[in-house]
Amino acid sequence: MTPRVTVAIAVRVLTQLRRDHRTLAMLLVLPCLLQALLWWIFQDTPLVFDRIGPALLAIFPFFVMFLVTSITTLRERSGGTLERLFTMPMGRLDFLGGYALAFGAVAAVQAALAAGVAIGLLDLDLRGPDVLLVVVGVADAVLGTALGLFVSAFARTEFQAVQFLPAVVVPQILLCGLIVPRDRLPQVLEAVANVLPLTWAVDAMEHLATTTRTGEVWRDVGIVVAFALAALALGAATLRRRTD
Amino acid sequence: MMNSVVAIEGLRVVRGGRPVLDGLDVAIGPGVTGLLGPSGCGKSTLLRSIVGVQRVAAGAVTVLGEPAGSRPLRERVGYQTQSASMYDDLTVLENLRFFARVLGLPPPAAEEALAAVDLGGHRDGVVGRLSGGQRSRVGLAVALLGAPDLLVLDEPTVGLDPVLRRDLWALFHRIADAGTAVLVSSHVMDEAERCDALLLMRAGRIIAHGTPAEIKESQGAADIESAFLALVEQGDAA
């Protein structure tokens, strides 16, 4: 891994994003708007919003980063740029690290904006420190980026890549405790939920919402980061200098 | 050949269970070498093996005295894939600056490469909006970054207008005169005359190797296309 190359890739990915106003809006504004929509839906039952709001703050960065990363890396694979980079002094970890760095930075802004809107404008009731909300958001985003990088290896077209969203992301949203609290799920599903990364991201947000203690939050962040690192390692295994 | 830039021995590449190259031997020297053959004959596979991104079943590919794709070669070999292989949403200069950074070159390197392909006027144009010929030249500029010792270009002149093709071939010769070996593939036989040396390829095999004059003379043919046909007929009869 060469820091010069990693940073070059991160800067290039961010430059591309800056050019693409629609994607940038999707990354930064959409989570805030959806949060506001939810607040409106539960206007007469604010207790429900207090329960679901934090979970959504965990889900958005994961969902959006997964989508954006799986498509952009698929483009690198099919457009020949990855092949060109592999004839240059670039290591696999430079590529993965560059993407994680760039989207991690975007995620920090996204999480800060979404949390600002939720707490400042929508009166989301949070017991834990606000800063941790951003930390959890960034960890979730890096997780989404890492999983997106990994699954992009199994798609041939952008059409296929989008189909990984219902296959990989939606089951995690259904099981993470958003719809039914985990301890009220059938036992088998609870066991499945416990080994899915998004569950721990949502768990972290729920702890932040309900208690001032931060021990559990850091433990959850650790679990999410471990999942992200594992997905990056799997992603590295799918990036090959020599292909057929 | 003592001074060969690329030396290939017994190269075997299998794709989808079918051998694309099977025991290929060839040595490529300095100057402009054309790799000519019909679409699907294995040209791209051979070029990808030389730059070290092709999975190889057997054989040895040595480039500038080092194994193909090895670490020291990654600053010394410039490669342009069949597609332009650039970021369409970035400007010409942003693309070049990015690849220059990956190569560890100072910022002026991007401007120099741009000047070499005569595209300075389009430096701030977004690559996705350029014409085919301009894109091809930006791709070439990226391959030229850092003054490589070997330039490998996969069909850089396909679909371009004749004037532009002539200009590009003139550029390849200027690059070769400056000391960089240039290997260019094409499926257009009339580009053969523009090369110092030729490799004619068909169905995964090199069927002729020499200067255009040598190949024509050996077959008593007036042009390379006729020589190619004569070689194919001999091969089919044998």
GROMACS .gro file of N, CA, C and O in nm, chain A residues 120-211:
model
  368
  120GLY      N    1  -3.181   1.896   1.551
  120GLY     CA    2  -3.206   2.040   1.555
  120GLY      C    3  -3.347   2.079   1.511
  120GLY      O    4  -3.413   2.159   1.576
  121LEU      N    5  -3.391   2.024   1.398
  121LEU     CA    6  -3.519   2.067   1.343
  121LEU      C    7  -3.635   1.977   1.382
  121LEU      O    8  -3.748   2.023   1.399
  122LEU      N    9  -3.610   1.847   1.390
  122LEU     CA   10  -3.720   1.752   1.408
  122LEU      C   11  -3.735   1.705   1.553
  122LEU      O   12  -3.813   1.615   1.581
  123ASP      N   13  -3.655   1.765   1.641
  123ASP     CA   14  -3.666   1.733   1.784
  123ASP      C   15  -3.650   1.587   1.817
  123ASP      O   16  -3.720   1.533   1.903
  124LEU      N   17  -3.562   1.519   1.746
  124LEU     CA   18  -3.535   1.380   1.781
  124LEU      C   19  -3.470   1.379   1.919
  124LEU      O   20  -3.377   1.455   1.945
  125ASP      N   21  -3.523   1.294   2.004
  125ASP     CA   22  -3.475   1.292   2.142
  125ASP      C   23  -3.360   1.194   2.155
  125ASP      O   24  -3.374   1.074   2.135
  126LEU      N   25  -3.240   1.248   2.186
  126LEU     CA   26  -3.120   1.164   2.193
  126LEU      C   27  -3.056   1.183   2.330
  126LEU      O   28  -3.034   1.295   2.374
  127ARG      N   29  -3.023   1.071   2.398
  127ARG     CA   30  -2.960   1.083   2.530
  127ARG      C   31  -2.808   1.092   2.519
  127ARG      O   32  -2.745   1.164   2.591
  128GLY      N   33  -2.753   1.010   2.428
  128GLY     CA   34  -2.607   1.002   2.417
  128GLY      C   35  -2.549   1.125   2.349
  128GLY      O   36  -2.622   1.212   2.302
  129PRO      N   37  -2.414   1.134   2.345
  129PRO     CA   38  -2.348   1.249   2.282
  129PRO      C   39  -2.371   1.253   2.130
  129PRO      O   40  -2.362   1.150   2.063
  130ASP      N   41  -2.399   1.374   2.076
  130ASP     CA   42  -2.429   1.390   1.934
  130ASP      C   43  -2.314   1.345   1.845
  130ASP      O   44  -2.335   1.291   1.736
  131VAL      N   45  -2.191   1.370   1.893
  131VAL     CA   46  -2.074   1.339   1.809
  131VAL      C   47  -2.071   1.191   1.774
  131VAL      O   48  -2.034   1.152   1.663
  132LEU      N   49  -2.114   1.107   1.869
  132LEU     CA   50  -2.111   0.962   1.845
  132LEU      C   51  -2.204   0.923   1.730
  132LEU      O   52  -2.181   0.824   1.661
  133LEU      N   53  -2.309   1.003   1.712
  133LEU     CA   54  -2.402   0.978   1.602
  133LEU      C   55  -2.328   0.983   1.469
  133LEU      O   56  -2.350   0.901   1.380
  134VAL      N   57  -2.237   1.080   1.457
  134VAL     CA   58  -2.158   1.093   1.335
  134VAL      C   59  -2.058   0.977   1.324
  134VAL      O   60  -2.040   0.920   1.216
  135VAL      N   61  -1.997   0.939   1.437
  135VAL     CA   62  -1.901   0.827   1.435
  135VAL      C   63  -1.970   0.700   1.384
  135VAL      O   64  -1.919   0.630   1.296
  136VAL      N   65  -2.091   0.673   1.439
  136VAL     CA   66  -2.164   0.553   1.396
  136VAL      C   67  -2.201   0.564   1.248
  136VAL      O   68  -2.190   0.467   1.172
  137GLY      N   69  -2.242   0.685   1.206
  137GLY     CA   70  -2.278   0.706   1.065
  137GLY      C   71  -2.162   0.676   0.972
  137GLY      O   72  -2.178   0.609   0.869
  138VAL      N   73  -2.042   0.722   1.008
  138VAL     CA   74  -1.925   0.698   0.924
  138VAL      C   75  -1.893   0.548   0.919
  138VAL      O   76  -1.865   0.492   0.813
  139ALA      N   77  -1.901   0.481   1.035
  139ALA     CA   78  -1.874   0.337   1.037
  139ALA      C   79  -1.973   0.263   0.947
  139ALA      O   80  -1.935   0.173   0.871
  140ASP      N   81  -2.101   0.304   0.952
  140ASP     CA   82  -2.204   0.241   0.867
  140ASP      C   83  -2.172   0.262   0.720
  140ASP      O   84  -2.188   0.172   0.637
  141ALA      N   85  -2.130   0.385   0.686
  141ALA     CA   86  -2.103   0.418   0.547
  141ALA      C   87  -1.985   0.336   0.496
  141ALA      O   88  -1.987   0.284   0.384
  142VAL      N   89  -1.881   0.324   0.578
  142VAL     CA   90  -1.764   0.246   0.536
  142VAL      C   91  -1.805   0.099   0.518
  142VAL      O   92  -1.760   0.031   0.425
  143LEU      N   93  -1.895   0.053   0.604
  143LEU     CA   94  -1.947  -0.083   0.589
  143LEU      C   95  -2.019  -0.098   0.455
  143LEU      O   96  -1.997  -0.196   0.382
  144GLY      N   97  -2.105  -0.001   0.422
  144GLY     CA   98  -2.177  -0.005   0.294
  144GLY      C   99  -2.080  -0.002   0.177
  144GLY      O  100  -2.093  -0.078   0.081
  145THR      N  101  -1.977   0.083   0.185
  145THR     CA  102  -1.875   0.092   0.081
  145THR      C  103  -1.804  -0.042   0.063
  145THR      O  104  -1.786  -0.091  -0.048
  146ALA      N  105  -1.765  -0.102   0.176
  146ALA     CA  106  -1.689  -0.228   0.171
  146ALA      C  107  -1.773  -0.339   0.109
  146ALA      O  108  -1.726  -0.414   0.022
  147LEU      N  109  -1.900  -0.348   0.151
  147LEU     CA  110  -1.988  -0.452   0.095
  147LEU      C  111  -2.015  -0.427  -0.054
  147LEU      O  112  -2.019  -0.519  -0.134
  148GLY      N  113  -2.031  -0.299  -0.090
  148GLY     CA  114  -2.055  -0.263  -0.229
  148GLY      C  115  -1.937  -0.301  -0.317
  148GLY      O  116  -1.954  -0.355  -0.427
  149LEU      N  117  -1.815  -0.275  -0.268
  149LEU     CA  118  -1.694  -0.313  -0.341
  149LEU      C  119  -1.691  -0.464  -0.363
  149LEU      O  120  -1.658  -0.512  -0.471
  150PHE      N  121  -1.727  -0.537  -0.259
  150PHE     CA  122  -1.722  -0.683  -0.267
  150PHE      C  123  -1.823  -0.737  -0.368
  150PHE      O  124  -1.789  -0.814  -0.457
  151VAL      N  125  -1.951  -0.692  -0.358
  151VAL     CA  126  -2.052  -0.752  -0.446
  151VAL      C  127  -2.035  -0.708  -0.592
  151VAL      O  128  -2.081  -0.776  -0.682
  152SER      N  129  -1.966  -0.594  -0.615
  152SER     CA  130  -1.948  -0.548  -0.753
  152SER      C  131  -1.872  -0.653  -0.835
  152SER      O  132  -1.881  -0.655  -0.958
  153ALA      N  133  -1.797  -0.741  -0.766
  153ALA     CA  134  -1.723  -0.845  -0.837
  153ALA      C  135  -1.817  -0.948  -0.898
  153ALA      O  136  -1.780  -1.020  -0.990
  154PHE      N  137  -1.940  -0.955  -0.847
  154PHE     CA  138  -2.031  -1.061  -0.892
  154PHE      C  139  -2.135  -1.010  -0.991
  154PHE      O  140  -2.225  -1.082  -1.030
  155ALA      N  141  -2.122  -0.884  -1.029
  155ALA     CA  142  -2.216  -0.828  -1.126
  155ALA      C  143  -2.142  -0.800  -1.256
  155ALA      O  144  -2.027  -0.756  -1.254
  156ARG      N  145  -2.207  -0.829  -1.368
  156ARG     CA  146  -2.145  -0.799  -1.498
  156ARG      C  147  -2.190  -0.663  -1.550
  156ARG      O  148  -2.118  -0.598  -1.622
  157THR      N  149  -2.313  -0.624  -1.513
  157THR     CA  150  -2.368  -0.498  -1.563
  157THR      C  151  -2.420  -0.416  -1.445
  157THR      O  152  -2.440  -0.469  -1.336
  158GLU      N  153  -2.444  -0.288  -1.472
  158GLU     CA  154  -2.499  -0.202  -1.367
  158GLU      C  155  -2.638  -0.249  -1.327
  158GLU      O  156  -2.678  -0.239  -1.212
  159PHE      N  157  -2.711  -0.305  -1.423
  159PHE     CA  158  -2.844  -0.358  -1.397
  159PHE      C  159  -2.836  -0.469  -1.292
  159PHE      O  160  -2.914  -0.472  -1.197
  160GLN      N  161  -2.740  -0.558  -1.308
  160GLN     CA  162  -2.722  -0.665  -1.209
  160GLN      C  163  -2.678  -0.609  -1.074
  160GLN      O  164  -2.720  -0.656  -0.969
  161ALA      N  165  -2.592  -0.508  -1.079
  161ALA     CA  166  -2.540  -0.451  -0.954
  161ALA      C  167  -2.653  -0.394  -0.869
  161ALA      O  168  -2.656  -0.412  -0.747
  162VAL      N  169  -2.749  -0.328  -0.935
  162VAL     CA  170  -2.862  -0.271  -0.861
  162VAL      C  171  -2.944  -0.380  -0.795
  162VAL      O  172  -3.000  -0.363  -0.688
  163GLN      N  173  -2.949  -0.498  -0.859
  163GLN     CA  174  -3.028  -0.607  -0.803
  163GLN      C  175  -2.972  -0.663  -0.672
  163GLN      O  176  -3.039  -0.735  -0.600
  164PHE      N  177  -2.846  -0.629  -0.643
  164PHE     CA  178  -2.790  -0.673  -0.515
  164PHE      C  179  -2.850  -0.596  -0.398
  164PHE      O  180  -2.841  -0.639  -0.284
  165LEU      N  181  -2.911  -0.483  -0.429
  165LEU     CA  182  -2.971  -0.402  -0.324
  165LEU      C  183  -3.082  -0.480  -0.251
  165LEU      O  184  -3.074  -0.499  -0.130
  166PRO      N  185  -3.186  -0.529  -0.325
  166PRO     CA  186  -3.286  -0.612  -0.256
  166PRO      C  187  -3.229  -0.742  -0.200
  166PRO      O  188  -3.279  -0.794  -0.101
  167ALA      N  189  -3.124  -0.794  -0.259
  167ALA     CA  190  -3.071  -0.923  -0.213
  167ALA      C  191  -2.985  -0.909  -0.088
  167ALA      O  192  -2.991  -0.992   0.002
  168VAL      N  193  -2.904  -0.804  -0.083
  168VAL     CA  194  -2.806  -0.793   0.026
  168VAL      C  195  -2.850  -0.693   0.133
  168VAL      O  196  -2.830  -0.715   0.252
  169VAL      N  197  -2.915  -0.585   0.091
  169VAL     CA  198  -2.943  -0.477   0.186
  169VAL      C  199  -3.082  -0.490   0.249
  169VAL      O  200  -3.097  -0.477   0.371
  170VAL      N  201  -3.183  -0.519   0.168
  170VAL     CA  202  -3.320  -0.520   0.221
  170VAL      C  203  -3.340  -0.623   0.333
  170VAL      O  204  -3.399  -0.590   0.436
  171PRO      N  205  -3.290  -0.747   0.320
  171PRO     CA  206  -3.307  -0.841   0.432
  171PRO      C  207  -3.248  -0.787   0.563
  171PRO      O  208  -3.306  -0.807   0.671
  172GLN      N  209  -3.137  -0.715   0.551
  172GLN     CA  210  -3.076  -0.659   0.672
  172GLN      C  211  -3.165  -0.551   0.732
  172GLN      O  212  -3.174  -0.538   0.855
  173ILE      N  213  -3.232  -0.473   0.646
  173ILE     CA  214  -3.321  -0.368   0.697
  173ILE      C  215  -3.442  -0.431   0.767
  173ILE      O  216  -3.485  -0.387   0.873
  174LEU      N  217  -3.494  -0.542   0.708
  174LEU     CA  218  -3.611  -0.609   0.766
  174LEU      C  219  -3.579  -0.670   0.902
  174LEU      O  220  -3.663  -0.673   0.991
  175LEU      N  221  -3.455  -0.719   0.917
  175LEU     CA  222  -3.420  -0.795   1.037
  175LEU      C  223  -3.349  -0.712   1.144
  175LEU      O  224  -3.326  -0.761   1.254
  176CYS      N  225  -3.314  -0.586   1.113
  176CYS     CA  226  -3.225  -0.513   1.204
  176CYS      C  227  -3.295  -0.462   1.330
  176CYS      O  228  -3.230  -0.404   1.418
  177GLY      N  229  -3.426  -0.481   1.340
  177GLY     CA  230  -3.494  -0.434   1.459
  177GLY      C  231  -3.580  -0.312   1.432
  177GLY      O  232  -3.646  -0.260   1.521
  178LEU      N  233  -3.580  -0.267   1.306
  178LEU     CA  234  -3.658  -0.150   1.269
  178LEU      C  235  -3.808  -0.180   1.273
  178LEU      O  236  -3.887  -0.104   1.327
  179ILE      N  237  -3.846  -0.296   1.218
  179ILE     CA  238  -3.987  -0.330   1.206
  179ILE      C  239  -4.037  -0.399   1.334
  179ILE      O  240  -4.138  -0.359   1.392
  180VAL      N  241  -3.966  -0.499   1.375
  180VAL     CA  242  -3.997  -0.570   1.499
  180VAL      C  243  -3.868  -0.574   1.581
  180VAL      O  244  -3.763  -0.607   1.527
  181PRO      N  245  -3.875  -0.534   1.709
  181PRO     CA  246  -3.753  -0.543   1.791
  181PRO      C  247  -3.697  -0.685   1.785
  181PRO      O  248  -3.772  -0.782   1.781
  182ARG      N  249  -3.563  -0.693   1.786
  182ARG     CA  250  -3.498  -0.822   1.764
  182ARG      C  251  -3.545  -0.931   1.861
  182ARG      O  252  -3.564  -1.045   1.825
  183ASP      N  253  -3.564  -0.893   1.990
  183ASP     CA  254  -3.598  -0.996   2.089
  183ASP      C  255  -3.740  -1.048   2.071
  183ASP      O  256  -3.781  -1.141   2.138
  184ARG      N  257  -3.816  -0.986   1.980
  184ARG     CA  258  -3.950  -1.037   1.955
  184ARG      C  259  -3.961  -1.111   1.821
  184ARG      O  260  -4.068  -1.148   1.777
  185LEU      N  261  -3.845  -1.128   1.756
  185LEU     CA  262  -3.842  -1.204   1.631
  185LEU      C  263  -3.845  -1.354   1.663
  185LEU      O  264  -3.806  -1.394   1.773
  186PRO      N  265  -3.893  -1.439   1.570
  186PRO     CA  266  -3.878  -1.584   1.587
  186PRO      C  267  -3.731  -1.616   1.613
  186PRO      O  268  -3.643  -1.548   1.559
  187GLN      N  269  -3.706  -1.720   1.694
  187GLN     CA  270  -3.570  -1.746   1.741
  187GLN      C  271  -3.468  -1.757   1.628
  187GLN      O  272  -3.358  -1.702   1.637
  188VAL      N  273  -3.505  -1.831   1.522
  188VAL     CA  274  -3.411  -1.851   1.412
  188VAL      C  275  -3.376  -1.716   1.348
  188VAL      O  276  -3.260  -1.686   1.321
  189LEU      N  277  -3.480  -1.633   1.327
  189LEU     CA  278  -3.455  -1.502   1.264
  189LEU      C  279  -3.372  -1.413   1.355
  189LEU      O  280  -3.289  -1.335   1.309
  190GLU      N  281  -3.393  -1.424   1.484
  190GLU     CA  282  -3.314  -1.345   1.577
  190GLU      C  283  -3.167  -1.384   1.566
  190GLU      O  284  -3.078  -1.299   1.564
  191ALA      N  285  -3.143  -1.516   1.554
  191ALA     CA  286  -3.006  -1.564   1.539
  191ALA      C  287  -2.944  -1.511   1.410
  191ALA      O  288  -2.828  -1.470   1.406
  192VAL      N  289  -3.025  -1.511   1.303
  192VAL     CA  290  -2.975  -1.457   1.175
  192VAL      C  291  -2.945  -1.309   1.189
  192VAL      O  292  -2.839  -1.260   1.149
  193ALA      N  293  -3.039  -1.236   1.251
  193ALA     CA  294  -3.021  -1.092   1.268
  193ALA      C  295  -2.892  -1.062   1.342
  193ALA      O  296  -2.822  -0.965   1.312
  194ASN      N  297  -2.858  -1.148   1.438
  194ASN     CA  298  -2.740  -1.124   1.521
  194ASN      C  299  -2.608  -1.135   1.445
  194ASN      O  300  -2.506  -1.090   1.494
  195VAL      N  301  -2.611  -1.200   1.329
  195VAL     CA  302  -2.486  -1.210   1.253
  195VAL      C  303  -2.486  -1.117   1.131
  195VAL      O  304  -2.397  -1.124   1.046
  196LEU      N  305  -2.587  -1.028   1.122
  196LEU     CA  306  -2.589  -0.931   1.012
  196LEU      C  307  -2.533  -0.797   1.061
  196LEU      O  308  -2.570  -0.751   1.170
  197PRO      N  309  -2.444  -0.736   0.983
  197PRO     CA  310  -2.376  -0.614   1.032
  197PRO      C  311  -2.471  -0.498   1.060
  197PRO      O  312  -2.452  -0.425   1.159
  198LEU      N  313  -2.575  -0.480   0.978
  198LEU     CA  314  -2.661  -0.362   0.996
  198LEU      C  315  -2.730  -0.364   1.132
  198LEU      O  316  -2.756  -0.259   1.191
  199THR      N  317  -2.759  -0.486   1.183
  199THR     CA  318  -2.821  -0.500   1.314
  199THR      C  319  -2.742  -0.423   1.420
  199THR      O  320  -2.800  -0.355   1.505
  200TRP      N  321  -2.608  -0.434   1.413
  200TRP     CA  322  -2.524  -0.372   1.515
  200TRP      C  323  -2.515  -0.222   1.496
  200TRP      O  324  -2.501  -0.147   1.593
  201ALA      N  325  -2.525  -0.180   1.370
  201ALA     CA  326  -2.526  -0.036   1.343
  201ALA      C  327  -2.652   0.027   1.403
  201ALA      O  328  -2.648   0.132   1.468
  202VAL      N  329  -2.766  -0.040   1.382
  202VAL     CA  330  -2.892   0.010   1.435
  202VAL      C  331  -2.893   0.002   1.588
  202VAL      O  332  -2.939   0.093   1.657
  203ASP      N  333  -2.835  -0.106   1.639
  203ASP     CA  334  -2.824  -0.124   1.784
  203ASP      C  335  -2.748  -0.006   1.847
  203ASP      O  336  -2.787   0.047   1.951
  204ALA      N  337  -2.640   0.036   1.778
  204ALA     CA  338  -2.560   0.148   1.828
  204ALA      C  339  -2.646   0.274   1.837
  204ALA      O  340  -2.644   0.347   1.938
  205MET      N  341  -2.723   0.300   1.732
  205MET     CA  342  -2.808   0.420   1.731
  205MET      C  343  -2.914   0.413   1.840
  205MET      O  344  -2.948   0.513   1.902
  206GLU      N  345  -2.968   0.293   1.862
  206GLU     CA  346  -3.072   0.280   1.964
  206GLU      C  347  -3.016   0.304   2.104
  206GLU      O  348  -3.081   0.366   2.188
  207HIS      N  349  -2.894   0.256   2.127
  207HIS     CA  350  -2.831   0.285   2.257
  207HIS      C  351  -2.811   0.435   2.275
  207HIS      O  352  -2.832   0.489   2.383
  208LEU      N  353  -2.769   0.501   2.165
  208LEU     CA  354  -2.748   0.646   2.172
  208LEU      C  355  -2.877   0.719   2.205
  208LEU      O  356  -2.877   0.820   2.275
  209ALA      N  357  -2.988   0.665   2.155
  209ALA     CA  358  -3.116   0.730   2.176
  209ALA      C  359  -3.168   0.711   2.318
  209ALA      O  360  -3.234   0.798   2.373
  210THR      N  361  -3.134   0.595   2.376
  210THR     CA  362  -3.201   0.561   2.502
  210THR      C  363  -3.116   0.578   2.627
  210THR      O  364  -3.171   0.592   2.736
  211THR      N  365  -2.983   0.575   2.616
  211THR     CA  366  -2.904   0.589   2.739
  211THR      C  367  -2.789   0.687   2.718
  211THR      O  368  -2.749   0.717   2.605
   0.00000   0.00000   0.00000
